[in-house]
PDB file of C-alpha atoms in Angstrom:
ATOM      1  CA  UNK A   2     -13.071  -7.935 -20.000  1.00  0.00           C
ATOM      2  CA  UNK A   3     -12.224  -4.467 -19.315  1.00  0.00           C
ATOM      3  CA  UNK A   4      -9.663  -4.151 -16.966  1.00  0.00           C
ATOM      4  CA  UNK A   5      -6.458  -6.247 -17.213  1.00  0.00           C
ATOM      5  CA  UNK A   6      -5.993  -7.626 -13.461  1.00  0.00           C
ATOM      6  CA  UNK A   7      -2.334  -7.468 -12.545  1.00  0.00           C
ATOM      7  CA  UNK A   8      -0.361  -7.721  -9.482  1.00  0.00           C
ATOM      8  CA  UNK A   9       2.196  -4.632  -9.081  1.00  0.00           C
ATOM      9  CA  UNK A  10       5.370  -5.030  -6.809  1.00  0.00           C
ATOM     10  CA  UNK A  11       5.564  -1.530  -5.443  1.00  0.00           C
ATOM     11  CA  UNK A  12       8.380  -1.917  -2.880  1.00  0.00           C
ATOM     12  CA  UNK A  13      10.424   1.089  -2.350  1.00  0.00           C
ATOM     13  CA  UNK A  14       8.497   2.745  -4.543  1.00  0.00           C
ATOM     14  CA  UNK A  15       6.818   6.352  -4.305  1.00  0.00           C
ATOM     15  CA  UNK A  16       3.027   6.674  -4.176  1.00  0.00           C
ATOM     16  CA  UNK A  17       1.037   9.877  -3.447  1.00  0.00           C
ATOM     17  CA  UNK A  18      -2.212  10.127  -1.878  1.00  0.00           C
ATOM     18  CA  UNK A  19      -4.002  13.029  -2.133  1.00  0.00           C
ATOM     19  CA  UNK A  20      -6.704  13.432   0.623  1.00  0.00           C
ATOM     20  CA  UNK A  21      -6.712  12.084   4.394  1.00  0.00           C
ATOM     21  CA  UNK A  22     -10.268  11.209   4.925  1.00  0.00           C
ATOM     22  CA  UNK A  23     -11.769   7.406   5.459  1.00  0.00           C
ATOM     23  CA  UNK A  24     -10.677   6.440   1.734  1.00  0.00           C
ATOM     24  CA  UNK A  25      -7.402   8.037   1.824  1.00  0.00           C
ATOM     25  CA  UNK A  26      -6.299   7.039   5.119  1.00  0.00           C
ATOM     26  CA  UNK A  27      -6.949   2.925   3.937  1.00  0.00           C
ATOM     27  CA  UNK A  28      -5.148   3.030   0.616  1.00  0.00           C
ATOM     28  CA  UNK A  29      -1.854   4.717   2.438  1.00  0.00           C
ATOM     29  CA  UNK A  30      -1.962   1.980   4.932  1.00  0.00           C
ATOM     30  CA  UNK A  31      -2.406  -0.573   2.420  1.00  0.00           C
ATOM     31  CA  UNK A  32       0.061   1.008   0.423  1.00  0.00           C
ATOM     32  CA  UNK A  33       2.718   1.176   3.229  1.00  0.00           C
ATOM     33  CA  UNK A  34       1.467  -2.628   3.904  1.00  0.00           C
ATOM     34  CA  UNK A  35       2.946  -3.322   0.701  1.00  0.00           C
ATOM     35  CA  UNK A  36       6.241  -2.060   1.066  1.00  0.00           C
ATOM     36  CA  UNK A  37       5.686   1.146  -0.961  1.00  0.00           C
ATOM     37  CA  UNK A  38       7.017   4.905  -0.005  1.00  0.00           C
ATOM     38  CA  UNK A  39       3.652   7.139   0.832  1.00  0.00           C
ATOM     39  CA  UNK A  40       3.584  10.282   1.126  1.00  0.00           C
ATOM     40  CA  UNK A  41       0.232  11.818   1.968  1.00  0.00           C
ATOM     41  CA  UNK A  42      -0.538  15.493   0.596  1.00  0.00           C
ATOM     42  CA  UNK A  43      -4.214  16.925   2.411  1.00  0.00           C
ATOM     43  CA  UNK A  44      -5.468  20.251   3.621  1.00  0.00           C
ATOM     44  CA  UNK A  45      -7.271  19.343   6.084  1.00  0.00           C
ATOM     45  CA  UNK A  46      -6.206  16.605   8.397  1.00  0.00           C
ATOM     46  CA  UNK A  47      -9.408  14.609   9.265  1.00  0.00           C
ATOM     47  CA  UNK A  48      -9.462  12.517  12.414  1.00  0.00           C
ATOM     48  CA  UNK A  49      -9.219   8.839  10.642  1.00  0.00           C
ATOM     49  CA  UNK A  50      -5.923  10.334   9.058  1.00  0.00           C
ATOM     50  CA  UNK A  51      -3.975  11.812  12.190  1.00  0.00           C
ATOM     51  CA  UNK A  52      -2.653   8.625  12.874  1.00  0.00           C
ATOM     52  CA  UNK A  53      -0.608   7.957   9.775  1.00  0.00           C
ATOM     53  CA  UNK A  54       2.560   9.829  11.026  1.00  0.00           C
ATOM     54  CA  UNK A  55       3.184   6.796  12.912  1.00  0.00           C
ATOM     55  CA  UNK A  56       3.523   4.753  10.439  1.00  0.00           C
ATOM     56  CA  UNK A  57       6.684   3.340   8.636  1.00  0.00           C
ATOM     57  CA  UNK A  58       7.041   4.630   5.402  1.00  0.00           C
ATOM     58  CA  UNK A  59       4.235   7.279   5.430  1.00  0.00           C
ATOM     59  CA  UNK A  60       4.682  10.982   5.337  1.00  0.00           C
ATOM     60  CA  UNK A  61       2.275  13.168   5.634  1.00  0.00           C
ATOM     61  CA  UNK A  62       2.514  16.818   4.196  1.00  0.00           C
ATOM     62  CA  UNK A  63      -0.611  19.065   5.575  1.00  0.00           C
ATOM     63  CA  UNK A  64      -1.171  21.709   2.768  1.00  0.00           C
ATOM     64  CA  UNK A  65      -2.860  22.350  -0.160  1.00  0.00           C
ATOM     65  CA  UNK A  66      -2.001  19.835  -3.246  1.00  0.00           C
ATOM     66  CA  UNK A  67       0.084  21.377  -5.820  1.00  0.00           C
ATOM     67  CA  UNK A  68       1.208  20.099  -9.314  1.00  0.00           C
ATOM     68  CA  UNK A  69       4.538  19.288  -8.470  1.00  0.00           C
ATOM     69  CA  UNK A  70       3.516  16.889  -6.017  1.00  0.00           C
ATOM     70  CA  UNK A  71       2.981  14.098  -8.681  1.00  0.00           C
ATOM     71  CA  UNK A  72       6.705  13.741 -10.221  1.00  0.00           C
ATOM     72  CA  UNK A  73       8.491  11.121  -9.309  1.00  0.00           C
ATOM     73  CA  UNK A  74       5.373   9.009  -8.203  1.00  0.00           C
ATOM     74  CA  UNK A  75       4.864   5.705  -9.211  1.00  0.00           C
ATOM     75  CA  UNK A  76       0.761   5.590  -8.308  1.00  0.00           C
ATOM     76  CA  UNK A  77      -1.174   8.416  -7.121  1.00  0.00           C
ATOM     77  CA  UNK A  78      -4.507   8.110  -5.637  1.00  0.00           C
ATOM     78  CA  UNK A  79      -6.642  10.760  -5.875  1.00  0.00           C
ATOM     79  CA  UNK A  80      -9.071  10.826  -2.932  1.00  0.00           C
ATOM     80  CA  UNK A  81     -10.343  14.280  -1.818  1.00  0.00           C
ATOM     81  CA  UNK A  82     -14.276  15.226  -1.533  1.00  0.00           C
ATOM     82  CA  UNK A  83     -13.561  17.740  -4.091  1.00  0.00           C
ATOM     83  CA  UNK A  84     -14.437  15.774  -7.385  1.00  0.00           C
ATOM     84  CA  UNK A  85     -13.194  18.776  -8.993  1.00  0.00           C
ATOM     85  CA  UNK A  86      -9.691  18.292  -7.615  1.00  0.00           C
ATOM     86  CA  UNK A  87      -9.411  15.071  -8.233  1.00  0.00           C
ATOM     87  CA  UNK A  88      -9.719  15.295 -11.977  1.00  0.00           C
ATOM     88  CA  UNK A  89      -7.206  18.140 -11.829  1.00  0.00           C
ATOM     89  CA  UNK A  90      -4.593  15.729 -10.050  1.00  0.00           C
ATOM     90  CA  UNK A  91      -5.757  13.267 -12.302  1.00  0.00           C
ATOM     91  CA  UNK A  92      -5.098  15.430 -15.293  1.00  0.00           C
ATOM     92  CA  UNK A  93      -1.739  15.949 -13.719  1.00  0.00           C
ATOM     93  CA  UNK A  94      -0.353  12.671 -13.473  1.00  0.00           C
ATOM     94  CA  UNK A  95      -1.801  11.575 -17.003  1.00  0.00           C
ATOM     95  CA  UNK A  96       0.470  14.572 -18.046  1.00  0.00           C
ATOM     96  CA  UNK A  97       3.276  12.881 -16.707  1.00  0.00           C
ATOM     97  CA  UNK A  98       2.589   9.287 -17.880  1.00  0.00           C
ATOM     98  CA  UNK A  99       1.706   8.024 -14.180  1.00  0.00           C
ATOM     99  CA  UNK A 100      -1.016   6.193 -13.409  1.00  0.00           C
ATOM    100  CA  UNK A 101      -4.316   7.908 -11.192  1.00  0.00           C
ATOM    101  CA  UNK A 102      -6.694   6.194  -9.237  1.00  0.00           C
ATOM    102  CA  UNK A 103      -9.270   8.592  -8.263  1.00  0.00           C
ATOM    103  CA  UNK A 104     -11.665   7.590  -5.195  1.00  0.00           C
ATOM    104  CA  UNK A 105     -15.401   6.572  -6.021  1.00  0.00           C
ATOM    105  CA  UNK A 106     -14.624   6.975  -9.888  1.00  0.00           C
ATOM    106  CA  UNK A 107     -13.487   3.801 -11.732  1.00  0.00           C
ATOM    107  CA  UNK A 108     -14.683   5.153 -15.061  1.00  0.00           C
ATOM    108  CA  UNK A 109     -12.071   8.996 -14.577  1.00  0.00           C
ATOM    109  CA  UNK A 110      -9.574   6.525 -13.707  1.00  0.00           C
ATOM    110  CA  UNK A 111      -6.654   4.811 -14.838  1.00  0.00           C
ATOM    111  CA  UNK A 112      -7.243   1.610 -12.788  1.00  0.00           C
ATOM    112  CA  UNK A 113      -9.675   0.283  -9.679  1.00  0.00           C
ATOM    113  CA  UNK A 114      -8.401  -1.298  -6.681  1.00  0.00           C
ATOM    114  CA  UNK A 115     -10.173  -4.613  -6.604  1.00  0.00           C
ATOM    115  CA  UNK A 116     -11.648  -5.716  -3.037  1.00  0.00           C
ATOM    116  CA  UNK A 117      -9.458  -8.663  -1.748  1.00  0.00           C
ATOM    117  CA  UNK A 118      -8.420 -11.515   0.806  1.00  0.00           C
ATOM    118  CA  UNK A 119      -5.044 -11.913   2.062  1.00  0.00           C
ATOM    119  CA  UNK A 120      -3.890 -14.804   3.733  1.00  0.00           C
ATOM    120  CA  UNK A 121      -0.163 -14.586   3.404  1.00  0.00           C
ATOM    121  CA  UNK A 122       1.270 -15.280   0.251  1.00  0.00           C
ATOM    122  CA  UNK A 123      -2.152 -16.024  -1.308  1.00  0.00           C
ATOM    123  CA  UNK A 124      -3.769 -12.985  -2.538  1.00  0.00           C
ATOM    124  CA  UNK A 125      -7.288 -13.268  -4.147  1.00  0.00           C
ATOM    125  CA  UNK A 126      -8.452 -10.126  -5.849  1.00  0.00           C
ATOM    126  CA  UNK A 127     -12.777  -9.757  -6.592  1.00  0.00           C
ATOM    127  CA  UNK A 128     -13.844  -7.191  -8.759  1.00  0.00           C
ATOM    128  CA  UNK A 129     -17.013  -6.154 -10.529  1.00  0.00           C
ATOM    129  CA  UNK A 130     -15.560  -3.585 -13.167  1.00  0.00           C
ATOM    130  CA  UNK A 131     -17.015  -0.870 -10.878  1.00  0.00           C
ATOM    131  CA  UNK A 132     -20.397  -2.023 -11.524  1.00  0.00           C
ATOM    132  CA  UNK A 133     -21.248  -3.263  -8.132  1.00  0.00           C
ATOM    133  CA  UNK A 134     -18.488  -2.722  -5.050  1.00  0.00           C
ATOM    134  CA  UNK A 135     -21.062  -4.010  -2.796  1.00  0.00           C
ATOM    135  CA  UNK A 136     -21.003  -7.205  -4.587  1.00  0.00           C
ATOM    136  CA  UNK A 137     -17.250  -7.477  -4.751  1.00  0.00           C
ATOM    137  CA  UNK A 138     -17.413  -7.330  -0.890  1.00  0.00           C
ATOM    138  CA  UNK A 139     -20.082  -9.382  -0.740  1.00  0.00           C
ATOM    139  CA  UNK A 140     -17.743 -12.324  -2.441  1.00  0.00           C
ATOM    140  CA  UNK A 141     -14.754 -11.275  -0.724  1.00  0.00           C
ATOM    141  CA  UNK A 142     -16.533 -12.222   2.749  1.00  0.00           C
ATOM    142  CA  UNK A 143     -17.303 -15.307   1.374  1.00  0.00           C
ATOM    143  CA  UNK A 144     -13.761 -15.748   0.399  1.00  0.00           C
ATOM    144  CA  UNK A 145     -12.780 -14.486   3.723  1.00  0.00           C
ATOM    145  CA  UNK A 146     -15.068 -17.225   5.636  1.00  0.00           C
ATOM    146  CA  UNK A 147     -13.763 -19.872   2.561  1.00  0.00           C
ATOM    147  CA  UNK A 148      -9.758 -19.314   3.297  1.00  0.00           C
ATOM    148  CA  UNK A 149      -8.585 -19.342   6.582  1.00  0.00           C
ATOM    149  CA  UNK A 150      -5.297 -18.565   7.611  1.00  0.00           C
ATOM    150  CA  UNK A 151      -4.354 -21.859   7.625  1.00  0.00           C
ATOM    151  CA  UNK A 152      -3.565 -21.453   4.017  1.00  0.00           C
ATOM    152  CA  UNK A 153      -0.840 -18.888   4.887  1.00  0.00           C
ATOM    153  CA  UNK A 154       0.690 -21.686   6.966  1.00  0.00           C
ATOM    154  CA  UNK A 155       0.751 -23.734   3.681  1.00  0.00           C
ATOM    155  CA  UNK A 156       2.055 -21.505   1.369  1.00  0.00           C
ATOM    156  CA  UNK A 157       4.799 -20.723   3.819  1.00  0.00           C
ATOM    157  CA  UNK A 158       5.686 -24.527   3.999  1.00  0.00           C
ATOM    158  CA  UNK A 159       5.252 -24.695   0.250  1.00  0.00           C
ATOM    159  CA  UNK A 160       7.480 -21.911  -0.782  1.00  0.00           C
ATOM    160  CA  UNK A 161      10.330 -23.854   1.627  1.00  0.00           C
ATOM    161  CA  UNK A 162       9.501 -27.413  -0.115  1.00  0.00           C
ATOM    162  CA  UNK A 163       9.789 -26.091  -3.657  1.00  0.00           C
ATOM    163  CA  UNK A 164      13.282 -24.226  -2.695  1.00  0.00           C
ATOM    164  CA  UNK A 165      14.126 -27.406  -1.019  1.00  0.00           C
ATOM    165  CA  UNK A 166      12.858 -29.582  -3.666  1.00  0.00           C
ATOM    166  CA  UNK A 167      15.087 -27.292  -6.330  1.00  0.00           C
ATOM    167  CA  UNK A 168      18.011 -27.635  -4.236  1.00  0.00           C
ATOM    168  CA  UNK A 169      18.284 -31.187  -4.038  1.00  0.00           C
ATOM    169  CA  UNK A 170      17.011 -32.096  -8.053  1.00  0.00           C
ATOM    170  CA  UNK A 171      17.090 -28.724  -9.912  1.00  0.00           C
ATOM    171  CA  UNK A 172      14.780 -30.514 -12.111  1.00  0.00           C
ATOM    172  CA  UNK A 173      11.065 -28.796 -12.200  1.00  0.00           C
ATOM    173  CA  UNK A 174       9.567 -31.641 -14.184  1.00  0.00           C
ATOM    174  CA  UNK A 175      10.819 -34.124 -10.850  1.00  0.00           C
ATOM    175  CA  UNK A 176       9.435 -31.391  -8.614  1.00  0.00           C
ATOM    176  CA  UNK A 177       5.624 -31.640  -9.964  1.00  0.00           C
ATOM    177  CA  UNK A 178       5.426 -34.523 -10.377  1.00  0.00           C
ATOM    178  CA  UNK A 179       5.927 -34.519  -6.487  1.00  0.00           C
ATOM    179  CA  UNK A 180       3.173 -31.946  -5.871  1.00  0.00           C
ATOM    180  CA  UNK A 181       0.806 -31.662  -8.846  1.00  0.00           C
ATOM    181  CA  UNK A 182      -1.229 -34.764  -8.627  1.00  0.00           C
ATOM    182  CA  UNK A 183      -4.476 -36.012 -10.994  1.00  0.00           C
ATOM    183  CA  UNK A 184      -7.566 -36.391  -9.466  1.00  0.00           C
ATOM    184  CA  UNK A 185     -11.105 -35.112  -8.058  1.00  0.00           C
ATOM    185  CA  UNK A 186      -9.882 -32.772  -5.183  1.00  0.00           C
ATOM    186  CA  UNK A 187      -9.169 -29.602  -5.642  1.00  0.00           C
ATOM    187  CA  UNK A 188      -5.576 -28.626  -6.235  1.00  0.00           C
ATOM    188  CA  UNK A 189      -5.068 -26.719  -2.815  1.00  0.00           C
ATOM    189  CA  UNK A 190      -5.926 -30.165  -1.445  1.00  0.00           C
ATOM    190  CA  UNK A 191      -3.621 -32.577  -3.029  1.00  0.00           C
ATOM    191  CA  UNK A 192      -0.628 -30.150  -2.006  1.00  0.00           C
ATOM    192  CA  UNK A 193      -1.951 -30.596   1.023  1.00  0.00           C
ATOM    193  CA  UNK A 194      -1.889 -34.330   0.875  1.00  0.00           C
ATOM    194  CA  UNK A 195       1.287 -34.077  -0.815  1.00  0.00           C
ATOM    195  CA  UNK A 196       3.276 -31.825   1.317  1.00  0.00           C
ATOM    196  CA  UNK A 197       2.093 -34.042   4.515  1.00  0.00           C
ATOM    197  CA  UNK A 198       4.416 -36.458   3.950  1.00  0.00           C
ATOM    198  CA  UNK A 199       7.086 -34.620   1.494  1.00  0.00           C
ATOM    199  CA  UNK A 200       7.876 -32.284   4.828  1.00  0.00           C
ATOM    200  CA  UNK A 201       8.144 -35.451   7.251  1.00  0.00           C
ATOM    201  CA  UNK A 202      10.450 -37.705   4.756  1.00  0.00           C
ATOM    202  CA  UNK A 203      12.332 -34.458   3.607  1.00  0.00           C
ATOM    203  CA  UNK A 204      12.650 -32.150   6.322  1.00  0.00           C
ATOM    204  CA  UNK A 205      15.776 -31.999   9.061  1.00  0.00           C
ATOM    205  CA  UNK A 206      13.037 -30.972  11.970  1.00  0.00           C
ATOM    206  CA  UNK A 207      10.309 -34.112  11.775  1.00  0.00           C
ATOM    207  CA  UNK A 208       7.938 -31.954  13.594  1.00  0.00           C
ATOM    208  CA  UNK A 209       7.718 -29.430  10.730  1.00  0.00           C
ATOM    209  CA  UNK A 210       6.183 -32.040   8.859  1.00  0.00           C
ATOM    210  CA  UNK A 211       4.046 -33.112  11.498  1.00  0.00           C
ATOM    211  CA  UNK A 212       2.589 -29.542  11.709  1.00  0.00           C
ATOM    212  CA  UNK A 213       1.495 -30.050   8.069  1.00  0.00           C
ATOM    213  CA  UNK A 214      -0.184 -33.228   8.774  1.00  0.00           C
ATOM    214  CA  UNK A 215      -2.093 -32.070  11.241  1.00  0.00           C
ATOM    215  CA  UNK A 216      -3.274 -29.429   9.006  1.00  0.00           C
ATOM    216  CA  UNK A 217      -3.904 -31.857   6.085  1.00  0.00           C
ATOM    217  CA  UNK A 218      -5.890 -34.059   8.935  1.00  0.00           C
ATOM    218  CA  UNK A 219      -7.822 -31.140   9.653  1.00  0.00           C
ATOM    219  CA  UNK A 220      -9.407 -30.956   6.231  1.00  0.00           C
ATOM    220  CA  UNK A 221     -10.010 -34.499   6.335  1.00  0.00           C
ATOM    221  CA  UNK A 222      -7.003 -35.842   3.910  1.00  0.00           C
ATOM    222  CA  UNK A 223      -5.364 -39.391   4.603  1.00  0.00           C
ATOM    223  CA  UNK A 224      -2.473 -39.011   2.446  1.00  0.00           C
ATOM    224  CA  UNK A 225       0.218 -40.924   0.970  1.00  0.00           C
ATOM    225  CA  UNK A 226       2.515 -43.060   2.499  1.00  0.00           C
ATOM    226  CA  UNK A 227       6.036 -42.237   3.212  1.00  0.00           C
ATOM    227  CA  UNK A 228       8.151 -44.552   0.688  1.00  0.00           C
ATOM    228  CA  UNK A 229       5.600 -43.824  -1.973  1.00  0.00           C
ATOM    229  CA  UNK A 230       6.820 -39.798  -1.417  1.00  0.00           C
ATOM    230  CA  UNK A 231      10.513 -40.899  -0.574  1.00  0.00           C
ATOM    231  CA  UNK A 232      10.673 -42.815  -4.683  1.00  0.00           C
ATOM    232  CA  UNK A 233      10.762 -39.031  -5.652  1.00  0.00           C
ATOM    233  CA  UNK A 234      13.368 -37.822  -3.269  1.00  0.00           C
TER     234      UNK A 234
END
């Protein structure tokens, strides 16, 4: 394997992108989607780029890129159409210890950004080691078309039951043994058959845990029964 995939909290933290075209303008906004600081450095302000101002947490500086604009950065993304600039800015950061992506060039850089489906909480990152981007997005539409955004829903609701679940037995070993269940389905569906009837025996609103059990219905799950959930709680 040659890159190690990792997920990197970057709230509050400062990012530099260095270029405003197509490329540049999408990795500030995902960036800024992510809770990070942005601060965009380009000479030329290209059309996809002018609206970036209006977003929160993005600056945008419209000059020439300069060394100093790298210090203090936690990522920078190198994404002008100079290829000869980018390798300087890469060259920069290195200098500094900070990590360089540079646009269009997974082997000159220090990581890739994988292609990737979000659906709430659940992330799932596709990559191809550079070798094929238009296969990576090929998958990622199938994982788009696979997991709907009904799975947000659930991982919303699950994140709730496993505080809830904490609260009342502070015992982890109790709590999967209420979700994690043997058997044939996938694991995403015996949550789902799980949580339909944790939520309705657990939960103060009853209609929270009907929402759930419609969802579970949805995928064609029958469930267990109440008391069999309620020898847990």
């Amino acid at each position: 394997m040659k890159y190690y995939p990792v997920f990197i909290d970057i709230r509050n933290r400062a990012c530099l992108v260095v270029g405003s075209g197509s490329v540049g303008t999408r990795k500030a906004v995902s960036l800024a989607g992510c809770g990070a600081r942005v601060r965009v450095v380009t000479a030329d302000l290209s059309s996809s780029g002018k609206g970036l101002g209006a977003c929160e947490n993005i600056s945008i500086e419209v000059r020439p890129y300069e060394p100093d604009d790298v210090c203090g950065m936690h990522l920078v993304f190198a994404a002008t159409d100079s290829r000869e600039l980018n390798l300087k800015i890469k060259k920069d950061a290195e200098a500094l210890n900070i990590l360089c992506n540079i646009a269009d060039s997974p082997d000159s850089s220090d990581f890739i950004v994988p292609a990737s489906v979000s659906r709430g909480d659940l992330v799932i990152a596709v990559s191809t080691s550079g070798s094929s981007p238009a296969l990576a997005r090929a998958v990622r539409q199938e994982l788009e078309n696979r997991f709907g955004q009904e799975y947000a829903v659930f991982l919303t609701m699950m994140g709730n039951l496993r505080k809830r679940l904490l609260a009342c037995h502070n015992c982890p070993v109790q709590c999967r043994a209420i979700i994690d269940v043997p058997g044939h389905q996938t694991y995403i569906m015996k949550c789902f058959t799980k949580l339909t009837y944790v939520l309705g025996a657990l939960a103060d609103d009853l209609d929270f845990g009907f929402k759930i059990a419609s969802i579970a219905q949805s995928h064609g799950i029958d469930g267990f029964s109440a008391p069999q959930v309620m020898a847990f709680a």
